[in-house]
């Protein structure tokens, strides 16, 4: 079985982002970029399934500008067999991303697609569900545990009410939650090896994807600042302060 | 004519409070009608609750045995059929809504507006990105159906003094059999629900162990608060994951939030930014949580919490 893994590049999760004063976006020039943390988890899960003999090939897919190729090399160094870089200079909406992934799914015929549950830049949490809908296949979102056997995936999902277990026939789309696994670190020799692994570069325009851009972002703003707080010196003072606010 | 279809969230025959919050957001659009749709194998009790929500014009029920569990692959094709004639489809931004709404949106051929914080107009909304560190205004083409999830922490629950009519409908949608519900494992709790509670006490890594978390529960019970946790406390196995508050857990906006032994990583702060009053109790005076706390107290939680209980009498 082949597993396709979505591998988005985002502003590193440790960076405190700044909104541009003119409201046209956030500052990304010179800011550290990394793999979306949920996508590292997705790739790790795919690699573990390959190590268990469930899968024989892991392909990482990225959609983005020309310099994204270097980022995909990180996925190859982590252990993916090969990469597909769908090249576009424009930011794509989750629906366009899902339609693009569907084209690759039709071409590659994977048994499983694993994506992160959300990208930490747009926080949309849509692409996996949309791909599953367009592909007319099962989705198992917010996966905390994945077991594959007999053409089926048994997935434990992290839902508000607790843990929900569902069973899905393959092929299917799984989106990863934080607790699914602990992604491995990239080792130096693997970085060298990754240089010889293949990366297919495809122009987004050549895939015949209908781009969806009917939602436009018109303004960016910093969140409202909370007013400066006060420090109290002991429990009695804290209780008094809360009582004064009518909270206790 | 603006007509909004709100997807009801329910579990065990009870309507989830997130639905009334989504109705509040729908009312802010000032539509001609707000209808709530309940998909279930036995929708009667849930529909009766939904009919009481202020502002609801009509409750639609779709009773099918396949709807016994909220599987997105089963619900989505039915919602798509039922959405004909509506200008907007809203779902709460809970794990239920986040799972279902994008599947509905894709079948309708549109992207979705995730986590609506404010409604600026029928097609203009504000939503958070980058873990709440930026707020964007988005505009949906006026000719497109709007599919959106509603950030529950940003909206009050609509009151329930209404009496909307309930109408059973049948939708002609072929349902897949490729996805099956197996079981739901719930953490048992008699405490208030984390997402709806006016007071929340959360513990972090500083609490130190599962056993030590009892001190958090005890204090929370004393003031009638729900109990939450940071990711560190969940990962360390002190508490189950459904108690996690933050970007990847629950986003809450209680009137009072007390963070105990939580340093305040960006991802945690995202989950509590809209709380009315934030109290931080931490032994590290330099912890980032103090930057956003309204009231801070530096010290040992194992001494402070018993002192607090004593002060409360």
XYZ file of C-alpha atoms in Angstrom:
561
model
C 0.000 0.000 0.000
C 1.060 3.517 -0.772
C 0.495 6.361 1.699
C 0.237 9.989 0.625
C 1.154 12.552 3.281
C 0.368 16.277 3.095
C 3.377 18.349 4.111
C 2.711 22.073 4.471
C 5.331 24.693 5.275
C 4.245 27.284 7.846
C 5.736 29.929 10.114
C 7.429 28.036 12.947
C 5.155 27.483 15.934
C 7.548 29.223 18.301
C 7.518 32.494 16.346
C 5.389 35.312 17.737
C 3.909 36.616 14.522
C 3.478 40.320 13.838
C 0.622 41.862 11.884
C 1.741 44.425 9.291
C 0.732 47.942 10.391
C -1.214 48.520 7.152
C -3.395 45.454 7.767
C -2.373 43.668 4.557
C -0.972 40.541 6.173
C 1.460 39.195 8.720
C 5.206 39.615 8.528
C 6.725 36.474 6.991
C 9.946 37.909 5.507
C 12.955 36.545 7.352
C 10.748 34.544 9.722
C 11.665 30.921 10.466
C 9.558 28.444 8.474
C 9.011 24.802 9.442
C 6.817 21.844 8.686
C 3.338 22.222 10.118
C 3.619 20.256 13.416
C 0.553 18.146 12.617
C 2.109 17.200 9.259
C 5.273 15.936 10.957
C 2.967 13.702 13.002
C 1.229 12.574 9.789
C 4.561 11.679 8.199
C 5.741 9.893 11.339
C 2.570 7.767 11.384
C 3.028 6.852 7.716
C 6.649 5.859 8.349
C 5.607 3.683 11.290
C 2.999 1.954 9.125
C 5.714 1.293 6.554
C 8.007 -0.080 9.273
C 5.198 -2.420 10.372
C 4.893 -3.678 6.804
C 1.410 -2.176 6.361
C 2.680 0.257 3.717
C 5.495 -0.061 1.221
C 5.789 3.499 -0.006
C 5.376 6.914 1.637
C 5.025 9.965 -0.603
C 5.073 13.512 0.801
C 3.132 16.169 -1.076
C 3.559 19.929 -0.792
C 1.771 22.763 -2.551
C 3.646 26.049 -2.754
C 6.315 28.262 -4.329
C 9.567 27.138 -5.997
C 11.629 27.180 -2.784
C 9.281 24.652 -1.179
C 11.441 21.911 -2.701
C 14.027 22.397 0.050
C 11.335 21.887 2.671
C 10.176 18.671 1.018
C 13.776 17.397 1.339
C 13.206 17.473 5.122
C 10.306 15.078 4.656
C 12.552 12.839 2.546
C 15.276 13.022 5.203
C 12.750 11.976 7.818
C 12.136 8.873 5.728
C 9.626 9.432 2.927
C 10.431 7.515 -0.290
C 9.737 10.401 -2.644
C 8.078 13.791 -2.860
C 5.658 15.608 -5.118
C 5.893 19.387 -5.283
C 2.843 21.065 -6.769
C 4.240 24.441 -7.681
C 2.253 27.669 -7.415
C 3.207 31.179 -6.380
C -0.271 31.872 -4.994
C -1.637 30.891 -1.585
C -4.282 28.213 -2.087
C -7.582 27.836 -0.229
C -8.351 24.555 1.576
C -10.815 23.638 -1.203
C -8.187 24.223 -3.902
C -5.712 22.177 -1.852
C -8.269 19.349 -1.540
C -8.999 19.431 -5.283
C -5.268 19.361 -6.001
C -4.739 16.420 -3.655
C -7.641 14.623 -5.334
C -5.827 14.876 -8.697
C -2.752 13.311 -7.112
C -4.880 10.630 -5.440
C -6.362 9.703 -8.817
C -2.875 9.450 -10.286
C -1.109 7.713 -7.388
C -3.977 5.490 -6.119
C -2.865 5.489 -2.453
C -4.484 3.197 0.121
C -4.339 5.930 2.697
C -3.923 9.706 2.804
C -2.697 11.192 6.083
C -2.901 14.940 6.672
C -2.535 17.123 9.750
C -5.810 18.115 11.408
C -5.046 21.788 10.822
C -2.274 24.069 9.659
C -1.112 26.393 12.416
C -1.083 29.427 10.088
C -4.664 29.580 8.754
C -6.081 27.295 11.504
C -8.737 26.238 8.977
C -9.057 22.514 9.768
C -10.770 21.773 6.429
C -8.504 20.153 3.833
C -8.689 16.506 4.969
C -12.460 16.535 5.302
C -12.801 18.218 1.904
C -10.540 15.687 0.188
C -12.541 12.808 1.717
C -15.800 14.407 0.527
C -14.596 14.984 -3.056
C -13.056 11.498 -3.185
C -16.247 10.021 -1.660
C -14.188 8.060 0.856
C -14.192 7.800 4.698
C -12.588 10.424 6.896
C -11.167 9.866 10.357
C -10.335 13.283 11.746
C -8.433 14.141 14.954
C -6.825 10.683 15.073
C -5.149 9.755 18.356
C -4.573 6.090 17.453
C -4.580 4.247 14.115
C -4.717 0.491 13.543
C -4.747 -0.895 10.004
C -5.798 -4.477 9.245
C -7.794 -6.370 6.588
C -8.368 -3.336 4.369
C -9.820 -1.357 7.250
C -8.605 1.397 9.542
C -9.703 1.425 13.159
C -9.177 4.963 14.367
C -9.550 6.436 17.833
C -10.616 10.050 17.440
C -10.103 12.798 20.002
C -13.540 14.408 20.242
C -14.930 16.885 22.786
C -16.877 14.165 24.584
C -13.876 11.845 24.966
C -12.469 9.232 22.607
C -14.548 7.981 19.700
C -13.559 4.804 17.870
C -14.628 4.413 14.249
C -13.895 1.870 11.557
C -13.288 2.983 7.978
C -12.826 0.949 4.811
C -9.671 1.800 2.879
C -8.823 3.902 1.028
C -9.523 6.655 3.522
C -8.319 10.045 4.736
C -6.944 10.349 8.259
C -6.114 13.671 9.929
C -3.727 13.653 12.868
C -4.128 15.008 16.368
C -1.171 15.932 18.569
C -1.127 12.786 20.648
C -0.973 10.324 17.752
C 2.812 9.983 18.025
C 6.136 11.705 18.706
C 7.818 12.539 15.369
C 11.411 11.352 14.983
C 14.362 13.703 14.575
C 16.195 13.959 11.277
C 19.720 12.513 11.361
C 22.614 13.980 9.366
C 23.299 10.905 7.160
C 19.609 10.899 6.238
C 19.878 14.497 5.033
C 22.655 13.341 2.670
C 20.579 10.360 1.506
C 17.523 12.571 0.925
C 19.466 14.517 -1.718
C 19.250 11.583 -4.087
C 15.576 10.839 -3.498
C 13.222 11.894 -6.298
C 11.022 15.002 -6.189
C 8.410 15.404 -8.936
C 7.664 19.025 -9.650
C 4.269 19.675 -11.203
C 2.826 23.071 -12.093
C -0.534 23.515 -10.352
C -1.854 25.004 -13.598
C -1.096 21.772 -15.476
C -3.324 19.652 -13.207
C -6.581 21.160 -14.461
C -7.700 22.091 -10.963
C -10.555 24.559 -10.703
C -9.234 27.052 -8.157
C -11.635 28.198 -5.466
C -11.092 31.717 -4.229
C -14.551 32.965 -3.388
C -13.471 33.788 0.171
C -11.162 36.807 0.292
C -9.201 38.049 3.263
C -9.602 41.827 3.222
C -7.923 42.903 6.453
C -5.497 41.673 9.115
C -5.457 43.063 12.638
C -3.649 42.342 15.865
C -5.952 40.899 18.536
C -7.220 43.376 21.131
C -4.731 43.758 23.984
C -5.821 42.898 27.496
C -5.306 45.686 30.021
C -2.403 45.372 32.427
C -3.101 43.101 35.367
C -2.299 43.482 39.055
C -0.236 41.265 41.333
C -1.538 40.242 44.743
C 0.667 38.958 47.545
C -1.394 36.145 49.100
C -4.551 34.053 48.955
C -6.556 36.444 51.140
C -5.817 39.366 48.786
C -6.766 37.242 45.776
C -10.099 36.272 47.315
C -10.781 39.918 48.186
C -9.986 41.024 44.607
C -12.278 38.343 43.120
C -15.076 39.184 45.554
C -14.768 42.852 44.593
C -15.286 41.859 40.938
C -18.284 39.764 41.952
C -16.628 36.548 40.750
C -16.743 34.689 44.063
C -33.826 36.498 1.185
C -31.326 35.333 3.800
C -32.059 31.919 5.294
C -29.695 30.169 7.678
C -29.599 26.459 8.402
C -27.956 25.660 11.754
C -26.791 22.076 12.273
C -27.720 20.882 15.770
C -25.087 19.095 17.827
C -26.383 16.515 20.282
C -25.293 13.472 22.217
C -27.248 10.898 24.188
C -30.597 12.507 23.356
C -29.526 15.921 24.666
C -28.901 19.077 22.669
C -25.368 20.427 23.099
C -25.097 24.036 24.319
C -22.963 24.846 21.267
C -26.108 24.866 19.119
C -27.648 27.865 20.925
C -24.329 29.683 20.496
C -24.381 29.032 16.744
C -27.954 30.373 16.694
C -26.688 33.608 18.332
C -24.192 34.042 15.496
C -26.933 33.293 12.965
C -29.135 35.983 14.547
C -26.292 38.497 14.118
C -26.604 38.063 10.343
C -30.196 39.431 10.720
C -31.642 36.795 8.416
C -35.247 36.253 7.336
C -35.234 32.807 8.919
C -33.059 30.581 11.135
C -33.914 26.905 10.886
C -32.213 24.233 12.983
C -31.731 20.750 11.542
C -31.521 17.690 13.801
C -30.190 14.460 12.298
C -30.709 11.457 14.555
C -32.292 8.019 14.751
C -34.706 9.453 17.349
C -34.700 13.267 17.049
C -37.824 14.118 19.107
C -36.278 15.099 22.463
C -33.422 17.049 20.849
C -35.817 18.804 18.451
C -38.050 19.843 21.362
C -35.034 21.457 23.062
C -33.941 23.158 19.833
C -37.454 24.531 19.291
C -37.136 26.520 22.524
C -34.051 28.456 21.399
C -34.921 32.141 20.877
C -34.754 33.230 17.255
C -35.313 29.796 15.735
C -37.998 29.871 13.010
C -38.394 26.150 12.520
C -36.767 22.871 13.565
C -36.305 20.259 10.853
C -35.805 16.637 11.843
C -34.347 13.847 9.748
C -34.958 10.507 11.455
C -32.952 7.623 9.992
C -31.359 4.670 11.725
C -28.073 5.542 9.969
C -28.090 8.850 11.905
C -27.681 7.168 15.308
C -24.093 8.401 15.499
C -22.748 11.675 14.151
C -20.540 10.403 11.343
C -19.619 13.182 8.910
C -19.663 10.859 5.905
C -23.286 9.921 6.719
C -24.541 13.364 7.784
C -22.917 15.459 5.041
C -24.889 14.251 1.977
C -28.145 14.755 3.911
C -27.192 18.288 4.989
C -26.285 19.124 1.399
C -29.765 18.101 0.219
C -31.466 19.930 3.093
C -29.385 23.071 2.409
C -31.147 23.766 -0.890
C -32.779 27.204 -0.638
C -30.552 28.357 2.237
C -27.990 31.142 1.895
C -25.945 30.058 4.943
C -25.143 26.785 6.722
C -23.721 27.209 10.252
C -22.287 24.597 12.597
C -20.580 25.073 15.968
C -16.785 25.024 15.881
C -16.607 21.959 18.120
C -15.046 18.644 17.072
C -18.516 17.725 15.736
C -18.821 20.839 13.552
C -15.176 20.854 12.476
C -15.494 17.263 11.290
C -18.776 17.753 9.441
C -18.932 21.290 8.011
C -15.910 21.085 5.643
C -17.314 17.857 4.196
C -20.604 19.683 3.560
C -18.781 22.699 2.104
C -16.718 20.607 -0.315
C -19.846 18.829 -1.582
C -21.405 22.266 -2.123
C -18.243 23.372 -3.974
C -17.249 26.130 -1.560
C -14.530 26.754 1.006
C -15.617 27.277 4.584
C -15.245 30.161 6.995
C -13.769 28.538 10.126
C -14.273 29.857 13.672
C -16.437 32.928 13.096
C -15.798 35.405 15.948
C -17.912 38.306 14.742
C -20.436 38.907 11.993
C -19.776 42.179 10.148
C -22.453 41.580 7.524
C -24.211 38.691 5.760
C -21.018 37.873 3.836
C -18.344 39.485 6.019
C -16.888 37.827 9.102
C -13.926 38.044 11.438
C -11.941 34.951 12.412
C -8.661 34.201 14.190
C -5.548 32.835 12.488
C -2.040 31.992 13.776
C -3.392 30.670 17.085
C -5.363 33.850 17.648
C -2.361 36.134 17.161
C -4.045 37.826 14.209
C -7.691 38.481 13.430
C -8.692 38.561 9.780
C -11.738 39.970 8.065
C -12.987 37.660 5.312
C -15.517 38.335 2.602
C -17.462 35.576 0.893
C -18.729 36.174 -2.666
C -22.355 37.283 -2.374
C -23.353 34.644 -4.922
C -21.882 31.728 -2.912
C -23.588 29.795 -0.150
C -21.798 30.562 3.130
C -20.693 27.501 5.088
C -19.217 28.505 8.433
C -18.272 27.107 11.810
C -19.019 29.334 14.794
C -16.382 29.847 17.464
C -18.506 29.011 20.488
C -16.361 31.003 22.950
C -17.186 34.216 21.034
C -20.964 33.886 21.233
C -23.390 33.717 24.155
C -25.982 30.947 24.101
C -29.336 32.269 22.833
C -31.988 32.099 25.557
C -34.628 29.379 25.443
C -38.038 30.994 25.693
C -39.119 30.148 22.153
C -41.573 27.667 20.708
C -40.687 27.055 17.074
C -42.631 24.491 15.060
C -41.004 21.116 14.429
C -41.208 19.577 10.992
C -40.078 16.059 10.063
C -38.486 16.001 6.622
C -37.089 13.221 4.511
C -34.019 13.777 2.386
C -33.322 11.695 -0.629
C -29.593 11.065 -0.228
C -27.646 7.878 -0.839
C -25.592 7.118 2.277
C -22.216 5.358 2.250
C -21.507 2.273 4.370
C -17.716 2.740 4.335
C -17.565 4.420 7.756
C -18.871 2.802 10.939
C -19.156 3.903 14.562
C -17.560 1.475 17.037
C -17.714 3.112 20.470
C -17.380 6.287 22.499
C -15.201 6.277 25.607
C -16.173 9.177 27.851
C -14.268 10.512 30.824
C -16.867 10.471 33.597
C -17.427 13.816 35.245
C -20.084 15.302 37.499
C -18.439 18.704 37.203
C -19.747 21.519 34.960
C -19.043 21.216 31.244
C -15.726 22.865 30.393
C -17.016 24.746 27.346
C -20.125 26.201 28.956
C -18.942 26.806 32.523
C -18.755 30.395 33.859
C -15.774 29.439 36.053
C -12.853 27.222 35.095
C -9.822 26.136 37.112
C -6.978 24.621 35.061
C -3.865 22.818 36.147
C -0.571 22.480 34.326
C 2.718 20.680 34.594
C 3.372 22.466 37.891
C 0.735 20.303 39.552
C 3.262 17.478 39.306
C 1.206 14.276 39.224
C -2.170 12.678 38.659
C -2.630 12.342 42.410
C -1.744 15.986 43.007
C -4.485 16.998 40.566
C -6.953 16.197 43.359
C -6.047 19.546 44.877
C -7.264 21.235 41.646
C -10.525 19.239 41.639
C -11.122 20.019 45.296
C -10.657 23.757 44.821
C -12.769 23.767 41.619
C -15.607 21.956 43.428
C -15.402 24.496 46.237
C -16.139 27.379 43.838
C -18.375 25.371 41.460
C -15.931 25.526 38.546
C -15.198 23.185 35.646
C -11.677 21.742 35.479
C -9.307 22.138 32.540
C -5.656 21.422 31.876
C -2.696 22.468 29.773
C -1.254 20.182 27.115
C 1.697 19.456 29.400
C -0.632 18.077 32.077
C -2.467 15.948 29.512
C 0.743 14.629 27.939
C 2.106 13.782 31.375
C -0.994 11.651 31.948
C -2.339 13.711 34.865
C -5.765 14.109 33.197
C -7.617 12.829 30.088
C -7.171 14.744 26.823
C -10.737 16.070 26.642
C -9.733 18.431 29.463
C -7.094 20.168 27.328
C -7.544 23.905 26.857
C -5.706 25.613 23.996
C -5.252 25.911 20.238
C -5.507 22.153 19.769
C -7.870 21.510 22.651
C -10.904 23.468 23.753
C -11.258 27.205 23.289
C -13.187 28.641 26.199
C -14.362 32.036 27.444
C -15.526 31.687 31.046
C -16.111 34.724 33.273
C -13.324 33.538 35.554
C -10.304 31.453 34.520
C -7.799 30.381 37.145
C -4.552 28.952 35.739
C -2.611 26.983 38.327
C 0.931 25.827 37.599
C 0.585 26.753 33.919
C 3.448 28.714 32.344
C 1.314 30.028 29.460
C 2.607 28.830 26.078
C 1.130 30.672 23.053
C -0.943 27.582 22.232
C -2.516 27.574 25.707
C -3.192 31.317 25.775
C -5.126 30.955 22.499
C -7.666 28.852 24.345
C -8.375 31.397 27.093
C -7.764 34.845 25.566
C -11.431 35.783 25.710
C -11.976 34.820 29.344
C -13.470 37.636 31.446
C -10.927 37.600 34.263
C -7.745 35.545 34.162
C -6.020 34.628 37.405
C -2.527 33.099 37.359
C -1.000 31.207 40.242
C 2.587 30.195 39.543
C 5.819 29.962 41.466
C 7.770 31.453 38.526
C 7.163 35.195 38.507
C 8.594 35.375 34.957
C 6.066 32.888 33.477
C 4.382 34.280 30.314
C 0.930 33.607 31.829
C 1.450 36.739 33.991
C 1.565 38.883 30.831
C -2.109 38.281 30.182
C -3.359 37.624 33.717
C -5.660 40.218 35.273
C -4.646 39.073 38.731
C -1.375 37.275 39.419
C -0.095 35.541 42.511
C 3.465 34.223 42.694
C 3.905 31.282 45.024
C 3.588 27.580 45.676
C 0.217 26.244 44.525
C 0.277 23.557 47.234
C 0.244 26.289 49.847
C -1.938 28.806 47.998
C -4.868 26.535 47.076
C -5.500 25.382 50.686
C -5.129 29.016 51.813
C -7.703 30.038 49.202
C -10.128 27.401 50.397
C -9.606 28.553 53.972
C -10.199 32.206 52.978
C -13.463 31.214 51.322
C -14.681 29.680 54.578
